[in-house]
Amino acid sequence: MTSITDIDAVAIPKRKAGPKGETVISVSGLTPGAARYSRMFDFLVVAAVVPLFAGAFHLHVMLTVGDWDMYVDWKDRQYWPLVTPISMIMFPAALQAIFWVNFRLPIGATVGATVLLITTWLGRYANWWIWTGFPFTEGVPSQVIAGALLMDMALIVLRNSLFTSIFAGFAFGFVFWPSNYSALAPFYLPVEHQGMVASLADMIGYTFPRSNMPEYLRIIERGTLRTFGSSVSWVSAAFAGFICIFMHQLWWQLGRFASQTTFLKNGDVVKSFMGMKSRPAS
Amino acid sequence: MSDAALDRTPNVTGTKTLSINYGLFAFAIVALTILYICARLYQQAFGFSMGLDASSPEFGEYWMTLFRIELPVLYGAGALCWTYLFLTRDKNIEAITPEVELRSYFYLTMWLVVYSFCIFWTGSFFADGDGVWHQTTLRDTPFTPSHIILFYATIPIYLFFGVGSFVYAMTRIPAFCRGISLMHVFAVVGPFLILPNLGFNEWGHAYWLTEEIFSHPLHWGFVVLGWCALALAGVLMQIVGRFRELVPIVFKQEAASA
Amino acid sequence: MRTRTVQFYDVHFSKTDVKVNERFELTGKFRLMEDWPDAVTPPDIVFVSSVSPGPTIARVETYLNGEPARQSFAKLELGRDYDFRMVLEGRTSGSSHIHPSISIKGSGPLVGPGQWINISGDAHSFAFPIKTMTGLQIDDLQTFGLTNAIGWHVAWLAVAAAWLLFWLVRPLFLPRWLVLQKGREDLLVSLRDTGVGIIVAAIVLVMVFGGYVRANQEYPYNVPLQSGLNKVAPRPASPADAEVKVISATYDVPGRSMRLATRITNKGSEPLSIGELTTANIRFLNQGLPAAIANVDPTYPRDLVARTGLELSSDTPINPGETREVLVEATDAVWELERLVSFLTDVDSKFGGLLLLYTPNGKRVIAEMGGPIVPVFTELK
């Protein structure tokens, strides 16, 4: 096992102890040449992180939140503000753990939320509009950047995953509704259509038909005798916040699990097959 | 980590540059971008005009022909590449110099960048196109203009690079030959299993879910396998961990003269 | 299986050539077959729709038996007829194959006969104006609200980008990890960073709740998405003037011919002639009966009308009260082109269809029929 001291002896110029004048590079012990390559490595990692999570997170959202995020006429007050943040907190929470635990970078959640929104709009343009001709109004997506920023800010202040789960996990779920309502409010204007009330969102979904998605497939609020009037969305927001507390912690742990550096023992035959000279086990 | 490299005398004479060649990496990114855009343009040109009825002769001509070409070509290219990587392996992998090893780690990272790039086109771009296709047209068979690109072209392409990264690491980097990186296995095998999971998906669409609801549990197999992308974090930590050991040796002279 | 579900008839396209933004109507009727297959969910929740290659047309109004059909309907009745009317509008220039469709929850869309609609003009000129109940005149439903939505998303992306750049300009993975291993977290996240974080959090909260309050002030009369099922009564049942019993049915595979031995009883007061067999949108006409020919709408897709027509063992009218056995033969490649020979691979080899009979003065009587069908592989004989 090489100790840190060994490396310091090799690589770190002796310098006066103390925080004054110290930089991350100087304390890391990287020489200028090594730092240059380390920066190149940074670029490569960022170049991997962006497309990897644009792909994996978007796929995850498409197949868990799916239609609620896709269509404006699925964005109801009961399920959309509940299902969407619960699913959309997963990757940001795991990324937060990966970036924070290993590198003390408080950006993981924001990275996840940002690449998701960008890649979602890219799909809306390249596929929804260019290929099938759906107007952009029909596919306005949700955004979780507001909640993700709050999660990262909570982490930098609290520096603790448990408190981040409790406070920022809740905040992530809770602010989903208000932070998206600002963008979507115009779509809930009422219109009269065939003698019945409809929201503009209903009308958009109706006017530009999705042949394979009949109206009844929408899993949206049906209302009950116990519905709390207009406050129903805030009830959904609070419930989403509650679930997001646990979801955040669960996925934080998954992010930590994914960061492990375990090497399983490889068989001697495979090793020698791959080019490793057999030698006595150390 | 028990380490052989640190015992050896490193070749550090004048080591300021690692002579990393980014050419193939850049070529792969550019070539893949062109390939993916061409695939999308093909969908644009022949999706609605030739691809609405899987039983029609024009569907056979424009789509099934593509299917029959892409499947052997892409899997064949993958197999060739993996074989090439294996045949050109270092036969005495423990003996490589720290500088070569460090460079190999950079190349492994590049393999993983390209793999991630492919995951984007598959998991986001073409999967989104598949979604919008299914909401628009009636599903008739497992072969649609969106599936023929998504499932049978973009998946073999990312397998090319995912499996390629694994073979590269195992044949060029001592730690990845000595042991099997658990997270690397997750990161490659998870997305790989999306392919056999298609059987479940199509079975479900035939007998269970006859309508299109994207968030339906039938699709969650893809989701869980997609989560395996997170495991690349573990590979990153393995690379960074080894950098800590290699960098001081490779840049020893620079440190001494500082 | 399709032949035992929804039978469309009297389908009419008011125009087949329209301009962008020009309206046309798609009308027709359908019968929900009494012998509904087990494999298809009963029509308990139904949506009346159209099938098109993407939103090449815009949907303006839809009706089922005169009731508004923007939302879905509950519990349609088997063995009964419904009529539909859709007001559609050309949107994307080019030729579009448009079908009426009845979607049934649990089974999906069952499509009616499709017709090519040629849409001419500039697709970019399409606009869908609408007036809200608050008095706001919207020029185009395709773009209204988009500036606001995208503006918010760009604003969020800008804040996120600023935060990310604040960190990404620093040395990242290897040096930070090395420093962390040395226990020097103080270098990685400083007090100043924390202060910036608190400021960003404050900005986020102001944007979230400020934006929400502003949206509420700007749109005080918003409504939730409208849901719920509508109810509709079927068309009045016409008197069962004819009863058709299928004694035996075979499908000649190489000959692409369906042969039915039927027992037809005229229960009405006028003689009846067999005019048409229709199932799953394809139509076999008794070409010797003018009333049957006249019943084919000029806009009905010609590829769904079998050229060979219907062959009958007895072509004379069936008198009131008479029961007659008639051999009905429907031969055409359209069985295979429309993929209706799936009873060869179905687990439940049955068929269904409507037999249309006519009185001497052209009144139409619709009789449902169906039963097991036996494929005949004549080459094996």
Coordinates of C-alpha atoms in Angstrom, one line a residue, chain C residues 9 13 36 40 61 63 81 89 98 100 120 122 136-137 146 166 179 192 200 205 250 278 299 319 349:
Chain C
Y9 CA -70.3 1.9 -42.1
F13 CA -65.3 12.3 -46.0
W36 CA -67.4 -9.4 -28.8
V40 CA -60.6 -7.4 -26.5
E61 CA -64.8 19.3 -32.9
Y63 CA -69.3 14.3 -31.6
D81 CA -75.0 1.5 -33.3
E89 CA -58.7 21.0 -40.4
I98 CA -56.9 9.6 -42.3
P100 CA -61.8 7.4 -38.0
S120 CA -52.3 21.9 -50.1
D122 CA -48.0 26.4 -46.9
L136 CA -58.1 36.8 -24.4
Q137 CA -57.9 36.3 -28.1
L146 CA -44.3 29.3 -25.3
F166 CA -18.4 28.8 -10.7
V179 CA -6.7 17.2 -1.4
R192 CA -16.9 32.3 0.5
V200 CA -27.9 31.5 -5.0
L205 CA -36.5 31.0 -3.7
T250 CA -64.9 -21.8 -44.3
T278 CA -69.0 -5.8 -44.7
T299 CA -65.3 9.0 -51.0
N319 CA -90.1 -12.8 -48.7
S349 CA -60.9 -18.8 -34.8

